[in-house]
Amino acid sequence: MSETILSAIDIETAQRLMRHFEPEEALEAGILTPMAGTRPVRLFSLEEAESFLVIHNGNLVDSNSKWTTINYVDPATLSRWIADKLGDAELASALDVIIATRKAYGFLVPDMKKLLAERLAQCKELLAPVSGEQD
């Protein structure tokens, strides 16, 4: 994956992408735990979605532990949520390219997380001066 694949955005777009959603607009995800089932989770922002994606080091995960957890969000649902709720067709399309590789979920997460982090960094860079002026 190249270092920067998303085009630049403007301040209005950054503000839209950084907003928090109402409960009915939240992204549905889940924390999967063997022997305990799935605990539903709602993600209320792009920033929450990015931090929810956890990259596991296979050496540190004990597959025999009944308390091992996996933070799971359906990749296609994430992409649609970004397109429909955030209005970021470019980010959604870039995610779709990653999803189209048909890799196992654990191998998709690092690329998806990196892409979301890239967009968030763009937003934060644009909004930092605006936040500083209001202090």
Tab-separated table of N, CA and C in Angstrom:
chain	number	residue	atom	x	y	z
A	1	MET	N	0.844	-1.165	0.000
A	1	MET	CA	0.000	0.000	0.000
A	1	MET	C	0.895	1.236	0.000
A	2	SER	N	0.607	2.210	-0.855
A	2	SER	CA	1.429	3.401	-0.930
A	2	SER	C	1.263	4.248	0.318
A	3	GLU	N	2.182	5.194	0.512
A	3	GLU	CA	2.158	5.990	1.725
A	3	GLU	C	0.926	6.892	1.800
A	4	THR	N	0.585	7.562	0.718
A	4	THR	CA	-0.598	8.418	0.689
A	4	THR	C	-1.395	8.102	-0.555
A	5	ILE	N	-2.630	7.619	-0.347
A	5	ILE	CA	-3.446	7.308	-1.516
A	5	ILE	C	-4.721	8.144	-1.572
A	6	LEU	N	-4.987	8.887	-0.500
A	6	LEU	CA	-6.189	9.708	-0.462
A	6	LEU	C	-5.860	11.142	-0.859
A	7	SER	N	-6.754	11.743	-1.624
A	7	SER	CA	-6.529	13.125	-2.030
A	7	SER	C	-6.798	14.070	-0.864
A	8	ALA	N	-6.315	15.286	-0.981
A	8	ALA	CA	-6.489	16.299	0.057
A	8	ALA	C	-7.966	16.651	0.202
A	9	ILE	N	-8.336	17.068	1.392
A	9	ILE	CA	-9.709	17.477	1.670
A	9	ILE	C	-9.711	18.918	2.162
A	10	ASP	N	-10.898	19.535	2.187
A	10	ASP	CA	-11.002	20.908	2.694
A	10	ASP	C	-11.507	20.894	4.140
A	11	ILE	N	-11.543	22.061	4.762
A	11	ILE	CA	-11.920	22.170	6.167
A	11	ILE	C	-13.353	21.695	6.404
A	12	GLU	N	-14.265	22.054	5.508
A	12	GLU	CA	-15.663	21.639	5.677
A	12	GLU	C	-15.794	20.114	5.651
A	13	THR	N	-15.064	19.485	4.762
A	13	THR	CA	-15.082	18.026	4.693
A	13	THR	C	-14.488	17.435	5.961
A	14	ALA	N	-13.390	18.012	6.431
A	14	ALA	CA	-12.753	17.530	7.662
A	14	ALA	C	-13.720	17.629	8.841
A	15	GLN	N	-14.431	18.728	8.937
A	15	GLN	CA	-15.405	18.888	10.023
A	15	GLN	C	-16.512	17.839	9.922
A	16	ARG	N	-16.980	17.587	8.715
A	16	ARG	CA	-18.025	16.582	8.506
A	16	ARG	C	-17.519	15.188	8.891
A	17	LEU	N	-16.281	14.880	8.517
A	17	LEU	CA	-15.725	13.559	8.788
A	17	LEU	C	-15.423	13.336	10.267
A	18	MET	N	-15.215	14.407	11.010
A	18	MET	CA	-14.873	14.292	12.428
A	18	MET	C	-16.095	14.349	13.346
A	19	ARG	N	-17.270	14.493	12.780
A	19	ARG	CA	-18.462	14.644	13.618
A	19	ARG	C	-18.819	13.346	14.342
A	20	HIS	N	-19.580	13.501	15.410
A	20	HIS	CA	-20.095	12.359	16.157
A	20	HIS	C	-21.539	12.134	15.749
A	21	PHE	N	-21.925	10.877	15.634
A	21	PHE	CA	-23.245	10.501	15.161
A	21	PHE	C	-24.221	10.292	16.301
A	22	GLU	N	-25.485	10.429	15.967
A	22	GLU	CA	-26.568	10.080	16.879
A	22	GLU	C	-26.648	8.546	16.919
A	23	PRO	N	-27.248	7.991	17.966
A	23	PRO	CA	-27.312	6.521	18.080
A	23	PRO	C	-27.898	5.810	16.862
A	24	GLU	N	-28.895	6.399	16.226
A	24	GLU	CA	-29.503	5.728	15.076
A	24	GLU	C	-28.602	5.737	13.841
A	25	GLU	N	-27.552	6.534	13.842
A	25	GLU	CA	-26.616	6.589	12.716
A	25	GLU	C	-25.311	5.854	12.996
A	26	ALA	N	-25.152	5.358	14.209
A	26	ALA	CA	-23.901	4.732	14.623
A	26	ALA	C	-23.610	3.472	13.811
A	27	LEU	N	-22.343	3.161	13.707
A	27	LEU	CA	-21.879	1.950	13.037
A	27	LEU	C	-21.959	0.789	14.028
A	28	GLU	N	-22.600	-0.281	13.603
A	28	GLU	CA	-22.734	-1.468	14.455
A	28	GLU	C	-21.497	-2.347	14.290
A	29	ALA	N	-20.930	-2.754	15.417
A	29	ALA	CA	-19.759	-3.629	15.428
A	29	ALA	C	-19.945	-4.603	16.583
A	30	GLY	N	-18.927	-5.393	16.846
A	30	GLY	CA	-19.030	-6.335	17.946
A	30	GLY	C	-17.680	-6.767	18.452
A	31	ILE	N	-17.655	-7.122	19.708
A	31	ILE	CA	-16.450	-7.695	20.306
A	31	ILE	C	-16.743	-9.173	20.511
A	32	LEU	N	-16.004	-10.006	19.777
A	32	LEU	CA	-16.216	-11.451	19.803
A	32	LEU	C	-15.314	-12.081	20.857
A	33	THR	N	-15.915	-12.868	21.727
A	33	THR	CA	-15.175	-13.563	22.769
A	33	THR	C	-15.595	-15.028	22.766
A	34	PRO	N	-14.651	-15.945	22.539
A	34	PRO	CA	-15.010	-17.367	22.601
A	34	PRO	C	-15.608	-17.698	23.966
A	35	MET	N	-16.579	-18.548	23.959
A	35	MET	CA	-17.264	-19.018	25.165
A	35	MET	C	-18.192	-17.965	25.779
A	36	ALA	N	-18.094	-16.716	25.354
A	36	ALA	CA	-18.959	-15.674	25.912
A	36	ALA	C	-19.860	-15.070	24.843
A	37	GLY	N	-19.505	-15.254	23.587
A	37	GLY	CA	-20.324	-14.729	22.503
A	37	GLY	C	-19.875	-13.354	22.032
A	38	THR	N	-20.806	-12.663	21.417
A	38	THR	CA	-20.516	-11.358	20.839
A	38	THR	C	-21.221	-10.273	21.631
A	39	ARG	N	-20.467	-9.251	21.989
A	39	ARG	CA	-21.037	-8.085	22.655
A	39	ARG	C	-21.164	-6.985	21.622
A	40	PRO	N	-22.398	-6.534	21.336
A	40	PRO	CA	-22.572	-5.476	20.345
A	40	PRO	C	-21.962	-4.161	20.832
A	41	VAL	N	-21.433	-3.423	19.887
A	41	VAL	CA	-20.809	-2.133	20.164
A	41	VAL	C	-21.286	-1.160	19.096
A	42	ARG	N	-21.509	0.071	19.479
A	42	ARG	CA	-21.830	1.130	18.519
A	42	ARG	C	-20.652	2.088	18.440
A	43	LEU	N	-20.303	2.440	17.215
A	43	LEU	CA	-19.214	3.380	16.976
A	43	LEU	C	-19.831	4.669	16.448
A	44	PHE	N	-19.508	5.785	17.092
A	44	PHE	CA	-20.184	7.050	16.832
A	44	PHE	C	-19.376	8.047	16.009
A	45	SER	N	-18.203	7.638	15.544
A	45	SER	CA	-17.390	8.546	14.736
A	45	SER	C	-16.352	7.757	13.952
A	46	LEU	N	-15.780	8.411	12.968
A	46	LEU	CA	-14.703	7.792	12.197
A	46	LEU	C	-13.516	7.507	13.108
A	47	GLU	N	-13.268	8.403	14.036
A	47	GLU	CA	-12.163	8.219	14.972
A	47	GLU	C	-12.383	6.984	15.854
A	48	GLU	N	-13.615	6.773	16.310
A	48	GLU	CA	-13.922	5.576	17.091
A	48	GLU	C	-13.774	4.312	16.248
A	49	ALA	N	-14.194	4.388	14.990
A	49	ALA	CA	-14.071	3.232	14.097
A	49	ALA	C	-12.600	2.859	13.906
A	50	GLU	N	-11.756	3.862	13.707
A	50	GLU	CA	-10.323	3.599	13.510
A	50	GLU	C	-9.708	2.996	14.764
A	51	SER	N	-10.029	3.538	15.927
A	51	SER	CA	-9.429	3.006	17.156
A	51	SER	C	-10.000	1.640	17.535
A	52	PHE	N	-11.223	1.332	17.063
A	52	PHE	CA	-11.837	0.029	17.324
A	52	PHE	C	-11.105	-1.090	16.585
A	53	LEU	N	-10.557	-0.770	15.422
A	53	LEU	CA	-9.815	-1.774	14.651
A	53	LEU	C	-8.498	-2.069	15.366
A	54	VAL	N	-8.362	-3.279	15.843
A	54	VAL	CA	-7.186	-3.661	16.622
A	54	VAL	C	-6.347	-4.635	15.808
A	55	ILE	N	-5.081	-4.291	15.679
A	55	ILE	CA	-4.142	-5.176	14.983
A	55	ILE	C	-3.550	-6.107	16.025
A	56	HIS	N	-3.821	-7.395	15.862
A	56	HIS	CA	-3.317	-8.389	16.816
A	56	HIS	C	-1.986	-8.950	16.345
A	57	ASN	N	-1.089	-9.064	17.276
A	57	ASN	CA	0.167	-9.750	17.025
A	57	ASN	C	-0.105	-11.227	17.290
A	58	GLY	N	-0.040	-12.025	16.250
A	58	GLY	CA	-0.360	-13.445	16.358
A	58	GLY	C	0.419	-14.168	17.430
A	59	ASN	N	1.618	-13.699	17.732
A	59	ASN	CA	2.439	-14.354	18.754
A	59	ASN	C	1.907	-14.094	20.160
A	60	LEU	N	1.166	-12.984	20.315
A	60	LEU	CA	0.688	-12.624	21.643
A	60	LEU	C	-0.712	-13.148	21.943
A	61	VAL	N	-1.402	-13.591	20.907
A	61	VAL	CA	-2.773	-14.070	21.094
A	61	VAL	C	-2.736	-15.546	21.478
A	62	ASP	N	-3.359	-15.860	22.581
A	62	ASP	CA	-3.453	-17.246	23.033
A	62	ASP	C	-4.768	-17.805	22.520
A	63	SER	N	-4.708	-18.610	21.478
A	63	SER	CA	-5.918	-19.128	20.857
A	63	SER	C	-6.686	-20.086	21.770
A	64	ASN	N	-6.047	-20.565	22.819
A	64	ASN	CA	-6.720	-21.470	23.751
A	64	ASN	C	-7.435	-20.729	24.876
A	65	SER	N	-7.218	-19.442	24.955
A	65	SER	CA	-7.838	-18.667	26.021
A	65	SER	C	-9.295	-18.390	25.696
A	66	LYS	N	-10.169	-18.608	26.675
A	66	LYS	CA	-11.582	-18.316	26.444
A	66	LYS	C	-11.859	-16.823	26.554
A	67	TRP	N	-10.850	-16.023	26.914
A	67	TRP	CA	-11.051	-14.580	27.058
A	67	TRP	C	-10.392	-13.784	25.937
A	68	THR	N	-9.815	-14.444	24.960
A	68	THR	CA	-9.273	-13.754	23.805
A	68	THR	C	-10.420	-13.048	23.091
A	69	THR	N	-10.230	-11.793	22.734
A	69	THR	CA	-11.300	-11.048	22.065
A	69	THR	C	-10.855	-10.569	20.691
A	70	ILE	N	-11.841	-10.398	19.831
A	70	ILE	CA	-11.605	-9.845	18.501
A	70	ILE	C	-12.609	-8.723	18.298
A	71	ASN	N	-12.112	-7.533	18.023
A	71	ASN	CA	-12.981	-6.415	17.669
A	71	ASN	C	-13.329	-6.579	16.201
A	72	TYR	N	-14.617	-6.779	15.930
A	72	TYR	CA	-15.030	-7.065	14.559
A	72	TYR	C	-16.076	-6.066	14.070
A	73	VAL	N	-15.800	-5.529	12.892
A	73	VAL	CA	-16.782	-4.745	12.152
A	73	VAL	C	-16.745	-5.281	10.722
A	74	ASP	N	-17.921	-5.551	10.171
A	74	ASP	CA	-17.973	-6.068	8.809
A	74	ASP	C	-17.339	-5.041	7.870
A	75	PRO	N	-16.301	-5.402	7.129
A	75	PRO	CA	-15.618	-4.444	6.266
A	75	PRO	C	-16.548	-3.759	5.254
A	76	ALA	N	-17.459	-4.515	4.650
A	76	ALA	CA	-18.380	-3.925	3.674
A	76	ALA	C	-19.340	-2.946	4.346
A	77	THR	N	-19.770	-3.261	5.558
A	77	THR	CA	-20.648	-2.359	6.308
A	77	THR	C	-19.893	-1.081	6.664
A	78	LEU	N	-18.639	-1.212	7.065
A	78	LEU	CA	-17.808	-0.041	7.357
A	78	LEU	C	-17.697	0.848	6.130
A	79	SER	N	-17.431	0.259	4.994
A	79	SER	CA	-17.302	1.013	3.754
A	79	SER	C	-18.600	1.744	3.405
A	80	ARG	N	-19.730	1.046	3.497
A	80	ARG	CA	-21.033	1.670	3.209
A	80	ARG	C	-21.342	2.789	4.190
A	81	TRP	N	-21.022	2.593	5.457
A	81	TRP	CA	-21.254	3.605	6.488
A	81	TRP	C	-20.452	4.862	6.182
A	82	ILE	N	-19.215	4.674	5.771
A	82	ILE	CA	-18.362	5.820	5.422
A	82	ILE	C	-18.922	6.544	4.204
A	83	ALA	N	-19.385	5.797	3.217
A	83	ALA	CA	-19.954	6.414	2.011
A	83	ALA	C	-21.284	7.089	2.310
A	84	ASP	N	-22.170	6.385	3.000
A	84	ASP	CA	-23.529	6.890	3.203
A	84	ASP	C	-23.645	7.913	4.321
A	85	LYS	N	-23.029	7.665	5.446
A	85	LYS	CA	-23.182	8.555	6.613
A	85	LYS	C	-22.164	9.687	6.635
A	86	LEU	N	-20.924	9.386	6.258
A	86	LEU	CA	-19.895	10.420	6.252
A	86	LEU	C	-19.818	11.150	4.915
A	87	GLY	N	-20.275	10.492	3.871
A	87	GLY	CA	-20.215	11.104	2.541
A	87	GLY	C	-18.813	11.125	1.953
A	88	ASP	N	-17.961	10.203	2.377
A	88	ASP	CA	-16.585	10.145	1.864
A	88	ASP	C	-16.467	8.971	0.886
A	89	ALA	N	-16.882	9.230	-0.348
A	89	ALA	CA	-16.868	8.187	-1.380
A	89	ALA	C	-15.446	7.718	-1.683
A	90	GLU	N	-14.492	8.633	-1.626
A	90	GLU	CA	-13.107	8.257	-1.927
A	90	GLU	C	-12.565	7.275	-0.894
A	91	LEU	N	-12.782	7.556	0.376
A	91	LEU	CA	-12.326	6.655	1.430
A	91	LEU	C	-13.037	5.307	1.326
A	92	ALA	N	-14.339	5.341	1.070
A	92	ALA	CA	-15.099	4.098	0.920
A	92	ALA	C	-14.577	3.276	-0.252
A	93	SER	N	-14.274	3.925	-1.365
A	93	SER	CA	-13.740	3.216	-2.539
A	93	SER	C	-12.375	2.602	-2.244
A	94	ALA	N	-11.544	3.334	-1.523
A	94	ALA	CA	-10.225	2.812	-1.158
A	94	ALA	C	-10.373	1.594	-0.244
A	95	LEU	N	-11.334	1.647	0.666
A	95	LEU	CA	-11.605	0.481	1.512
A	95	LEU	C	-12.090	-0.695	0.678
A	96	ASP	N	-12.941	-0.417	-0.303
A	96	ASP	CA	-13.448	-1.484	-1.166
A	96	ASP	C	-12.320	-2.198	-1.915
A	97	VAL	N	-11.293	-1.460	-2.289
A	97	VAL	CA	-10.136	-2.064	-2.956
A	97	VAL	C	-9.444	-3.046	-2.003
A	98	ILE	N	-9.303	-2.645	-0.755
A	98	ILE	CA	-8.690	-3.521	0.248
A	98	ILE	C	-9.562	-4.757	0.465
A	99	ILE	N	-10.861	-4.540	0.608
A	99	ILE	CA	-11.806	-5.635	0.852
A	99	ILE	C	-11.807	-6.622	-0.318
A	100	ALA	N	-11.661	-6.098	-1.533
A	100	ALA	CA	-11.700	-6.941	-2.739
A	100	ALA	C	-10.551	-7.947	-2.802
A	101	THR	N	-9.521	-7.758	-1.982
A	101	THR	CA	-8.422	-8.727	-1.948
A	101	THR	C	-8.879	-10.053	-1.355
A	102	ARG	N	-10.010	-10.030	-0.662
A	102	ARG	CA	-10.615	-11.216	-0.071
A	102	ARG	C	-9.699	-11.920	0.943
A	103	LYS	N	-8.828	-11.142	1.560
A	103	LYS	CA	-7.990	-11.691	2.624
A	103	LYS	C	-8.859	-11.962	3.846
A	104	ALA	N	-8.344	-12.774	4.732
A	104	ALA	CA	-9.016	-13.020	6.000
A	104	ALA	C	-9.071	-11.704	6.790
A	105	TYR	N	-10.095	-11.572	7.642
A	105	TYR	CA	-10.333	-10.329	8.374
A	105	TYR	C	-9.081	-9.804	9.082
A	106	GLY	N	-8.378	-10.673	9.773
A	106	GLY	CA	-7.183	-10.244	10.502
A	106	GLY	C	-6.108	-9.630	9.620
A	107	PHE	N	-6.093	-10.015	8.341
A	107	PHE	CA	-5.120	-9.464	7.411
A	107	PHE	C	-5.635	-8.184	6.745
A	108	LEU	N	-6.943	-7.965	6.780
A	108	LEU	CA	-7.525	-6.728	6.251
A	108	LEU	C	-7.364	-5.568	7.233
A	109	VAL	N	-7.439	-5.889	8.517
A	109	VAL	CA	-7.468	-4.856	9.550
A	109	VAL	C	-6.290	-3.876	9.462
A	110	PRO	N	-5.043	-4.321	9.338
A	110	PRO	CA	-3.951	-3.350	9.286
A	110	PRO	C	-4.094	-2.338	8.137
A	111	ASP	N	-4.494	-2.815	6.960
A	111	ASP	CA	-4.646	-1.906	5.821
A	111	ASP	C	-5.847	-0.981	6.003
A	112	MET	N	-6.946	-1.508	6.543
A	112	MET	CA	-8.118	-0.668	6.780
A	112	MET	C	-7.807	0.394	7.832
A	113	LYS	N	-7.148	-0.011	8.901
A	113	LYS	CA	-6.803	0.915	9.983
A	113	LYS	C	-5.866	2.010	9.474
A	114	LYS	N	-4.885	1.626	8.666
A	114	LYS	CA	-3.936	2.593	8.120
A	114	LYS	C	-4.652	3.622	7.244
A	115	LEU	N	-5.591	3.178	6.458
A	115	LEU	CA	-6.346	4.060	5.576
A	115	LEU	C	-7.205	5.040	6.381
A	116	LEU	N	-7.911	4.543	7.385
A	116	LEU	CA	-8.715	5.419	8.228
A	116	LEU	C	-7.833	6.400	8.984
A	117	ALA	N	-6.691	5.928	9.464
A	117	ALA	CA	-5.762	6.803	10.182
A	117	ALA	C	-5.227	7.909	9.271
A	118	GLU	N	-5.003	7.576	8.008
A	118	GLU	CA	-4.536	8.583	7.053
A	118	GLU	C	-5.572	9.687	6.888
A	119	ARG	N	-6.839	9.297	6.735
A	119	ARG	CA	-7.898	10.295	6.572
A	119	ARG	C	-8.050	11.133	7.845
A	120	LEU	N	-7.978	10.483	8.998
A	120	LEU	CA	-8.084	11.206	10.261
A	120	LEU	C	-6.934	12.193	10.443
A	121	ALA	N	-5.737	11.798	10.034
A	121	ALA	CA	-4.580	12.701	10.136
A	121	ALA	C	-4.804	13.936	9.261
A	122	GLN	N	-5.367	13.746	8.068
A	122	GLN	CA	-5.684	14.881	7.202
A	122	GLN	C	-6.675	15.815	7.901
A	123	CYS	N	-7.691	15.245	8.501
A	123	CYS	CA	-8.712	16.044	9.186
A	123	CYS	C	-8.099	16.822	10.352
A	124	LYS	N	-7.334	16.142	11.169
A	124	LYS	CA	-6.744	16.775	12.349
A	124	LYS	C	-5.771	17.875	11.963
A	125	GLU	N	-5.030	17.667	10.890
A	125	GLU	CA	-4.089	18.688	10.425
A	125	GLU	C	-4.844	19.944	9.999
A	126	LEU	N	-5.941	19.763	9.295
A	126	LEU	CA	-6.734	20.910	8.855
A	126	LEU	C	-7.453	21.608	10.000
A	127	LEU	N	-7.907	20.853	10.979
A	127	LEU	CA	-8.713	21.419	12.048
A	127	LEU	C	-7.890	21.930	13.226
A	128	ALA	N	-6.631	21.569	13.322
A	128	ALA	CA	-5.798	22.008	14.441
A	128	ALA	C	-5.730	23.525	14.561
A	129	PRO	N	-5.460	24.264	13.484
A	129	PRO	CA	-5.418	25.728	13.616
A	129	PRO	C	-6.764	26.318	14.031
A	130	VAL	N	-7.854	25.737	13.547
A	130	VAL	CA	-9.190	26.223	13.880
A	130	VAL	C	-9.438	26.027	15.375
A	131	SER	N	-9.059	24.871	15.910
A	131	SER	CA	-9.237	24.601	17.343
A	131	SER	C	-8.379	25.543	18.181
A	132	GLY	N	-7.161	25.808	17.744
A	132	GLY	CA	-6.246	26.678	18.468
A	132	GLY	C	-6.737	28.109	18.550
A	133	GLU	N	-7.426	28.576	17.521
A	133	GLU	CA	-7.927	29.945	17.509
A	133	GLU	C	-9.077	30.122	18.483
A	134	GLN	N	-9.814	29.056	18.778
A	134	GLN	CA	-10.972	29.166	19.657
A	134	GLN	C	-10.590	29.149	21.128
A	135	ASP	N	-9.380	28.749	21.449
A	135	ASP	CA	-8.949	28.674	22.858
A	135	ASP	C	-8.751	30.037	23.459
